[in-house]
Amino acid sequence: MTQTAGTDAPRASFLAEVKDAVTPRATLLVIGVIALQLLFIASYVGALHDPKPKDVPFGVVAPQAAAEQAVTRLGQIPGKPLDPRTVADAATARRQIMNRDIDGALVIDPSGTTDTLLVASGGGTVLANALNALSAALEQSEGRTLRTIDVAPASPQDFDGLSSFYLVVGWCVGGYLAASILAISSGARPANPRRAVIRLVVMALIAIVGGLGGAVVIGPILGALPGSVCALWGLGALITFAVGAATLALQGIFGIVGIGLAILLIVIAGNPSAGGAFPLPMLPPFWKAIGPALPPGAGTWAARSIAYFKGNDITVSLLVLSAWAVVGSAVTLLAAALRGKRHAPAEVAPQVP
């Protein structure tokens, strides 16, 4: 009996420690981590495992009758990879590509047998290659030849046009990590609006420094991405602050769980839909639809426009990022104000003698 009691004591102690460690809160957090893990796999594999061009805006330059025939022919390609439309001339096609209205154009020469394909690998090398393959196959089937001109070529140091995407991912990571550290160091929910303002100010300073650092590293130091360093700096600061403010807002509402929700939005939903590895026209419909509304997608589009398209067509992306920054800041302050009211000490009524 004495020996049995002696062996039961360590076991009971161990079970007590396990019970103390595996609390309901810890169990829920672990379940949440597993859910994020599975969503990460489903999101990335679902978005990127089978890229195919779909409804790519594509111009056709030719005399009217030939242009209409070419548009009809291109629109009937199985799977509808192209969304063709007639364009007045080659100069207009180039301008529309630089304005990011179309992703490529076929200039048909009715007097010869060689046509010209205009592409912009700066907007995504994979998409430019896909357009080249589609056009070459079509030309070959008609006994014609094709020459390709890259209107906005990606930098030789920008492999597959991915540098802008990785730059934006770095800024996004900096945003939610900085906000998470602010939460972990002094509580996920700021105790009052004053502390919330301090966090937002600190987040803004981090964004300014991180934006400059990213722009300098990607440009002057590595030479991986052309474009204005100042423009990229401003974009990086906006992206970092937008993601940081959104993370602070989620933490203000949901506490430490807000960090997981930020990862869900930015990493799991935002990164595969950003048009980085594969430009938006090559993504499945769901990811193609949500990508431009999330910081990684808006940031990648704007970074590529700054680097290769003379800053054209970035207004919508900047408005999206600004909305995340403004709404995130407002929700952070509102959540702190409501929390401060709930925890304010009740006033003691004066006693009447």
Coordinates of C-alpha atoms in Angstrom, one line a residue:
M1 CA 0.0 0.0 0.0
T2 CA 2.8 2.3 0.8
Q3 CA 4.5 1.7 -2.6
T4 CA 1.2 2.4 -4.4
A5 CA 0.7 5.6 -2.6
G6 CA 4.3 6.6 -3.5
T7 CA 3.8 6.0 -7.2
D8 CA 0.4 7.8 -7.3
A9 CA 1.8 11.0 -5.8
P10 CA 4.1 12.0 -8.8
R11 CA 1.3 11.0 -11.2
A12 CA -1.2 13.1 -9.5
S13 CA 1.3 16.0 -9.4
F14 CA 1.9 15.6 -13.1
L15 CA -1.8 15.5 -13.9
A16 CA -2.3 18.7 -11.8
E17 CA 0.4 20.5 -13.8
V18 CA -1.1 19.4 -17.1
K19 CA -4.5 20.7 -15.9
D20 CA -3.0 24.0 -14.9
A21 CA -1.1 24.3 -18.3
V22 CA -3.9 23.2 -20.6
T23 CA -6.5 25.8 -19.7
P24 CA -9.7 26.3 -21.7
R25 CA -8.2 29.5 -23.1
A26 CA -5.0 27.8 -24.1
T27 CA -7.0 25.0 -25.8
L28 CA -9.0 27.5 -27.8
L29 CA -5.8 29.3 -28.9
V30 CA -4.3 26.0 -30.0
I31 CA -7.4 25.2 -32.0
G32 CA -7.2 28.6 -33.5
V33 CA -3.6 28.0 -34.6
I34 CA -4.5 24.7 -36.2
A35 CA -7.4 26.4 -38.0
L36 CA -5.0 29.1 -39.3
Q37 CA -2.5 26.4 -40.4
L38 CA -5.2 24.6 -42.4
L39 CA -6.5 27.9 -43.9
F40 CA -3.0 28.8 -44.9
I41 CA -2.5 25.6 -46.8
A42 CA -6.0 25.8 -48.4
S43 CA -5.6 29.4 -49.4
Y44 CA -2.1 29.3 -50.9
V45 CA -2.6 25.9 -52.7
G46 CA -6.1 26.9 -53.8
A47 CA -5.0 30.2 -55.3
L48 CA -1.7 29.2 -56.8
H49 CA -1.8 25.5 -57.7
D50 CA -3.3 25.8 -61.2
P51 CA -2.8 29.3 -62.6
K52 CA -4.6 30.0 -65.9
P53 CA -5.2 33.4 -67.7
K54 CA -8.8 34.4 -67.6
D55 CA -10.4 37.4 -69.2
V56 CA -7.1 39.2 -69.6
P57 CA -7.7 42.7 -71.0
F58 CA -6.1 42.5 -74.5
G59 CA -6.0 44.9 -77.4
V60 CA -6.1 44.2 -81.1
V61 CA -4.8 46.7 -83.7
A62 CA -5.8 46.1 -87.3
P63 CA -8.0 47.5 -90.1
Q64 CA -11.6 47.4 -89.0
A65 CA -12.7 44.2 -90.7
A66 CA -9.5 42.3 -89.7
A67 CA -9.7 43.6 -86.2
E68 CA -13.3 42.4 -85.7
Q69 CA -12.4 39.0 -87.0
A70 CA -9.4 38.8 -84.7
V71 CA -11.4 39.9 -81.7
T72 CA -14.0 37.2 -82.4
R73 CA -11.3 34.6 -82.9
L74 CA -9.4 35.5 -79.7
G75 CA -12.7 35.7 -77.7
Q76 CA -13.5 32.1 -78.8
I77 CA -10.3 30.5 -77.5
P78 CA -11.3 27.6 -75.1
G79 CA -11.3 28.7 -71.5
K80 CA -11.7 32.4 -72.5
P81 CA -8.2 33.4 -71.4
L82 CA -8.5 36.8 -73.2
D83 CA -11.0 39.7 -73.1
P84 CA -10.1 41.2 -76.5
R85 CA -11.1 44.6 -77.7
T86 CA -10.1 46.8 -80.7
V87 CA -7.6 49.5 -80.3
A88 CA -7.1 52.4 -82.8
D89 CA -3.4 52.0 -83.4
A90 CA -0.1 50.7 -82.0
A91 CA 0.6 54.0 -80.2
T92 CA -2.7 53.9 -78.4
A93 CA -2.1 50.3 -77.5
R94 CA 1.2 51.2 -75.9
R95 CA -0.4 54.0 -74.0
Q96 CA -3.2 51.8 -72.7
I97 CA -0.6 49.2 -71.6
M98 CA 1.4 51.9 -69.7
N99 CA -1.8 53.1 -68.2
R100 CA -2.5 49.5 -67.1
D101 CA -5.9 49.5 -69.0
I102 CA -4.8 46.4 -70.9
D103 CA -2.1 43.8 -70.3
G104 CA -1.1 43.2 -73.9
A105 CA -2.0 43.9 -77.5
L106 CA -1.6 42.2 -80.9
V107 CA -0.7 44.5 -83.8
I108 CA -1.7 42.8 -87.0
D109 CA 0.1 43.7 -90.2
P110 CA -2.4 43.1 -93.1
S111 CA 0.3 43.7 -95.7
G112 CA 2.7 41.1 -94.4
T113 CA 2.9 37.8 -92.5
T114 CA 4.5 39.0 -89.3
D115 CA 2.5 40.5 -86.5
T116 CA 3.6 42.2 -83.3
L117 CA 2.7 41.4 -79.7
L118 CA 3.0 44.1 -77.1
V119 CA 3.4 43.0 -73.5
A120 CA 4.6 44.4 -70.2
S121 CA 6.7 42.0 -68.1
G122 CA 6.9 44.6 -65.4
G123 CA 3.3 43.8 -64.6
G124 CA 4.1 40.1 -64.2
T125 CA 6.6 38.0 -66.2
V126 CA 4.3 34.9 -66.0
L127 CA 1.4 36.8 -67.5
A128 CA 3.6 38.2 -70.3
N129 CA 4.9 34.7 -71.1
A130 CA 1.3 33.3 -71.1
L131 CA 0.2 36.0 -73.6
N132 CA 3.2 35.3 -75.8
A133 CA 2.4 31.5 -75.8
L134 CA -1.2 32.1 -76.6
S135 CA -0.5 34.5 -79.4
A136 CA 2.3 32.5 -80.9
A137 CA 0.1 29.4 -81.1
L138 CA -2.7 31.3 -82.8
E139 CA -0.3 32.9 -85.3
Q140 CA 1.3 29.5 -86.1
S141 CA -2.1 28.0 -86.7
E142 CA -2.7 30.7 -89.4
G143 CA 0.7 30.4 -90.9
R144 CA 1.9 33.7 -89.6
T145 CA 4.9 34.6 -87.4
L146 CA 5.1 36.7 -84.3
R147 CA 7.6 39.1 -82.8
T148 CA 7.2 40.3 -79.2
I149 CA 8.0 43.8 -77.9
D150 CA 8.2 44.4 -74.1
V151 CA 6.7 47.8 -73.5
A152 CA 7.5 47.9 -69.8
P153 CA 10.2 45.2 -69.2
A154 CA 10.9 43.9 -65.8
S155 CA 14.4 44.7 -64.4
P156 CA 17.0 42.0 -65.0
Q157 CA 17.5 41.9 -61.2
D158 CA 13.7 41.5 -60.7
F159 CA 13.2 37.7 -61.3
D160 CA 9.7 37.0 -62.6
G161 CA 8.7 40.5 -61.4
L162 CA 8.5 39.3 -57.8
S163 CA 10.6 41.9 -56.1
S164 CA 7.7 44.3 -55.7
F165 CA 5.5 41.6 -54.1
Y166 CA 8.2 40.6 -51.6
L167 CA 8.8 44.2 -50.8
V168 CA 5.2 44.7 -50.0
V169 CA 5.1 41.5 -48.0
G170 CA 8.0 42.8 -45.9
W171 CA 6.2 46.0 -45.2
C172 CA 3.0 44.1 -44.3
V173 CA 4.9 41.8 -41.9
G174 CA 6.5 44.8 -40.3
G175 CA 3.1 46.4 -39.8
Y176 CA 1.4 43.5 -38.0
L177 CA 4.5 42.4 -36.1
A178 CA 5.1 45.9 -34.7
A179 CA 1.4 46.2 -33.7
S180 CA 1.6 42.7 -32.1
I181 CA 4.7 43.7 -30.1
L182 CA 3.0 46.8 -28.8
A183 CA 0.1 44.6 -27.7
I184 CA 2.2 41.9 -26.1
S185 CA 4.4 44.4 -24.2
S186 CA 1.6 46.4 -22.6
G187 CA -1.7 44.5 -23.1
A188 CA -3.7 43.8 -26.3
R189 CA -6.3 46.4 -25.5
P190 CA -5.1 49.9 -24.6
A191 CA -6.6 51.0 -21.3
N192 CA -7.7 54.4 -22.6
P193 CA -7.7 56.7 -25.7
R194 CA -4.4 58.4 -24.7
R195 CA -2.6 55.1 -24.8
A196 CA -4.3 54.2 -28.1
V197 CA -3.0 57.5 -29.5
I198 CA 0.5 56.7 -28.3
R199 CA 0.4 53.3 -30.0
L200 CA -0.8 54.9 -33.3
V201 CA 2.0 57.5 -33.1
V202 CA 4.6 54.9 -32.5
M203 CA 3.1 52.8 -35.3
A204 CA 3.4 55.9 -37.6
L205 CA 7.1 56.4 -36.7
I206 CA 7.8 52.7 -37.3
A207 CA 6.0 52.9 -40.7
I208 CA 8.1 55.9 -41.8
V209 CA 11.4 54.2 -40.9
G210 CA 10.3 50.9 -42.3
G211 CA 9.1 52.4 -45.5
L212 CA 12.3 54.3 -46.1
G213 CA 14.4 51.2 -45.2
G214 CA 12.5 49.0 -47.7
A215 CA 12.7 51.5 -50.5
V216 CA 16.5 51.9 -50.0
V217 CA 17.2 48.2 -49.8
I218 CA 15.1 47.3 -52.8
G219 CA 16.5 50.2 -54.9
P220 CA 19.9 51.7 -54.3
I221 CA 21.4 48.8 -52.3
L222 CA 20.1 45.7 -54.2
G223 CA 19.1 47.3 -57.5
A224 CA 16.2 44.9 -57.7
L225 CA 13.5 47.4 -58.5
P226 CA 13.6 50.7 -60.4
G227 CA 11.4 53.7 -59.7
S228 CA 11.4 56.6 -57.4
V229 CA 12.8 55.9 -53.9
C230 CA 10.7 58.7 -52.5
A231 CA 7.5 57.3 -54.0
L232 CA 8.3 53.8 -52.8
W233 CA 9.1 55.3 -49.4
G234 CA 5.7 56.9 -49.2
L235 CA 4.0 53.7 -50.3
G236 CA 5.9 51.6 -47.8
A237 CA 5.0 53.9 -45.0
L238 CA 1.3 53.9 -45.9
I239 CA 1.3 50.0 -46.3
T240 CA 3.0 49.5 -42.9
F241 CA 0.8 51.9 -41.1
A242 CA -2.4 50.6 -42.7
V243 CA -1.6 47.0 -41.7
G244 CA -0.4 48.1 -38.2
A245 CA -3.5 50.2 -37.6
A246 CA -5.8 47.4 -38.7
T247 CA -4.0 45.0 -36.4
L248 CA -4.3 47.4 -33.5
A249 CA -8.0 47.8 -34.2
L250 CA -8.5 44.0 -34.2
Q251 CA -6.6 43.7 -31.0
G252 CA -8.7 46.5 -29.5
I253 CA -11.8 44.6 -30.2
F254 CA -10.8 41.0 -29.8
G255 CA -7.7 41.1 -27.6
I256 CA -4.8 38.8 -28.3
V257 CA -7.0 36.9 -30.8
G258 CA -6.9 40.0 -33.0
I259 CA -3.3 39.1 -33.9
G260 CA -4.6 35.8 -35.4
L261 CA -7.3 37.7 -37.2
A262 CA -4.7 40.0 -38.7
I263 CA -2.7 37.1 -39.9
L264 CA -5.9 35.6 -41.4
L265 CA -6.6 38.8 -43.3
I266 CA -3.1 39.8 -44.4
V267 CA -1.2 36.6 -44.7
I268 CA -3.7 33.9 -45.4
A269 CA -6.2 35.9 -47.5
G270 CA -4.0 38.8 -48.7
N271 CA -0.7 37.3 -49.9
P272 CA -2.0 34.6 -52.3
S273 CA -4.5 37.1 -53.8
A274 CA -2.0 39.9 -54.1
G275 CA -1.1 39.1 -57.7
G276 CA 2.6 38.6 -56.8
A277 CA 3.5 35.1 -57.9
F278 CA 0.8 35.2 -60.5
P279 CA -0.8 38.4 -61.7
L280 CA -4.5 38.9 -60.9
P281 CA -5.9 37.7 -64.3
M282 CA -4.3 34.3 -63.6
L283 CA -5.9 33.7 -60.2
P284 CA -9.2 31.9 -59.5
P285 CA -12.2 34.2 -59.3
F286 CA -12.4 34.4 -55.5
W287 CA -8.8 35.5 -55.0
K288 CA -8.9 37.7 -58.0
A289 CA -11.9 39.5 -56.5
I290 CA -10.6 40.0 -53.0
G291 CA -7.0 40.8 -53.8
P292 CA -7.3 44.5 -54.8
A293 CA -9.2 45.2 -51.6
L294 CA -6.5 43.9 -49.2
P295 CA -3.3 45.7 -48.4
P296 CA -0.9 43.1 -50.0
G297 CA -2.8 43.3 -53.3
A298 CA -3.3 47.1 -53.3
G299 CA 0.4 47.5 -52.3
T300 CA 1.8 45.2 -55.0
W301 CA -0.2 46.9 -57.7
A302 CA 1.0 50.3 -56.6
A303 CA 4.6 49.2 -56.3
R304 CA 4.7 47.8 -59.8
S305 CA 3.0 50.9 -61.2
I306 CA 5.7 53.1 -59.5
A307 CA 8.5 50.8 -60.7
Y308 CA 7.5 50.1 -64.3
F309 CA 4.4 52.2 -65.3
K310 CA 5.5 55.7 -64.4
G311 CA 3.2 55.7 -61.4
N312 CA 0.0 55.3 -63.5
D313 CA -3.2 53.8 -62.2
I314 CA -2.4 53.8 -58.4
T315 CA -5.2 56.1 -57.2
V316 CA -7.6 53.2 -56.3
S317 CA -4.8 51.3 -54.6
L318 CA -3.8 54.3 -52.5
L319 CA -7.4 54.9 -51.5
V320 CA -7.8 51.2 -50.4
L321 CA -4.6 51.5 -48.3
S322 CA -5.7 54.9 -46.9
A323 CA -9.1 53.4 -45.9
W324 CA -7.4 50.6 -44.0
A325 CA -5.3 53.2 -42.2
V326 CA -8.1 55.5 -41.4
V327 CA -10.7 52.9 -40.4
G328 CA -8.0 51.0 -38.4
S329 CA -7.1 54.2 -36.5
A330 CA -10.7 55.1 -35.8
V331 CA -11.6 51.7 -34.5
T332 CA -8.5 51.6 -32.3
L333 CA -9.5 54.9 -30.7
L334 CA -13.2 54.0 -30.4
A335 CA -12.4 50.6 -28.8
A336 CA -10.1 52.3 -26.3
A337 CA -12.7 55.0 -25.5
L338 CA -15.4 52.4 -24.8
R339 CA -13.0 50.3 -22.8
G340 CA -12.0 53.3 -20.7
K341 CA -15.7 54.1 -20.0
R342 CA -16.4 50.5 -18.9
H343 CA -13.4 50.5 -16.5
A344 CA -13.8 54.1 -15.2
P345 CA -14.3 54.2 -11.4
A346 CA -17.9 55.0 -10.4
E347 CA -18.4 58.4 -8.9
V348 CA -19.4 58.3 -5.2
A349 CA -22.5 60.3 -4.5
P350 CA -22.0 62.9 -1.7
Q351 CA -23.8 61.8 1.5
V352 CA -26.4 64.2 2.8
P353 CA -26.1 64.6 6.6

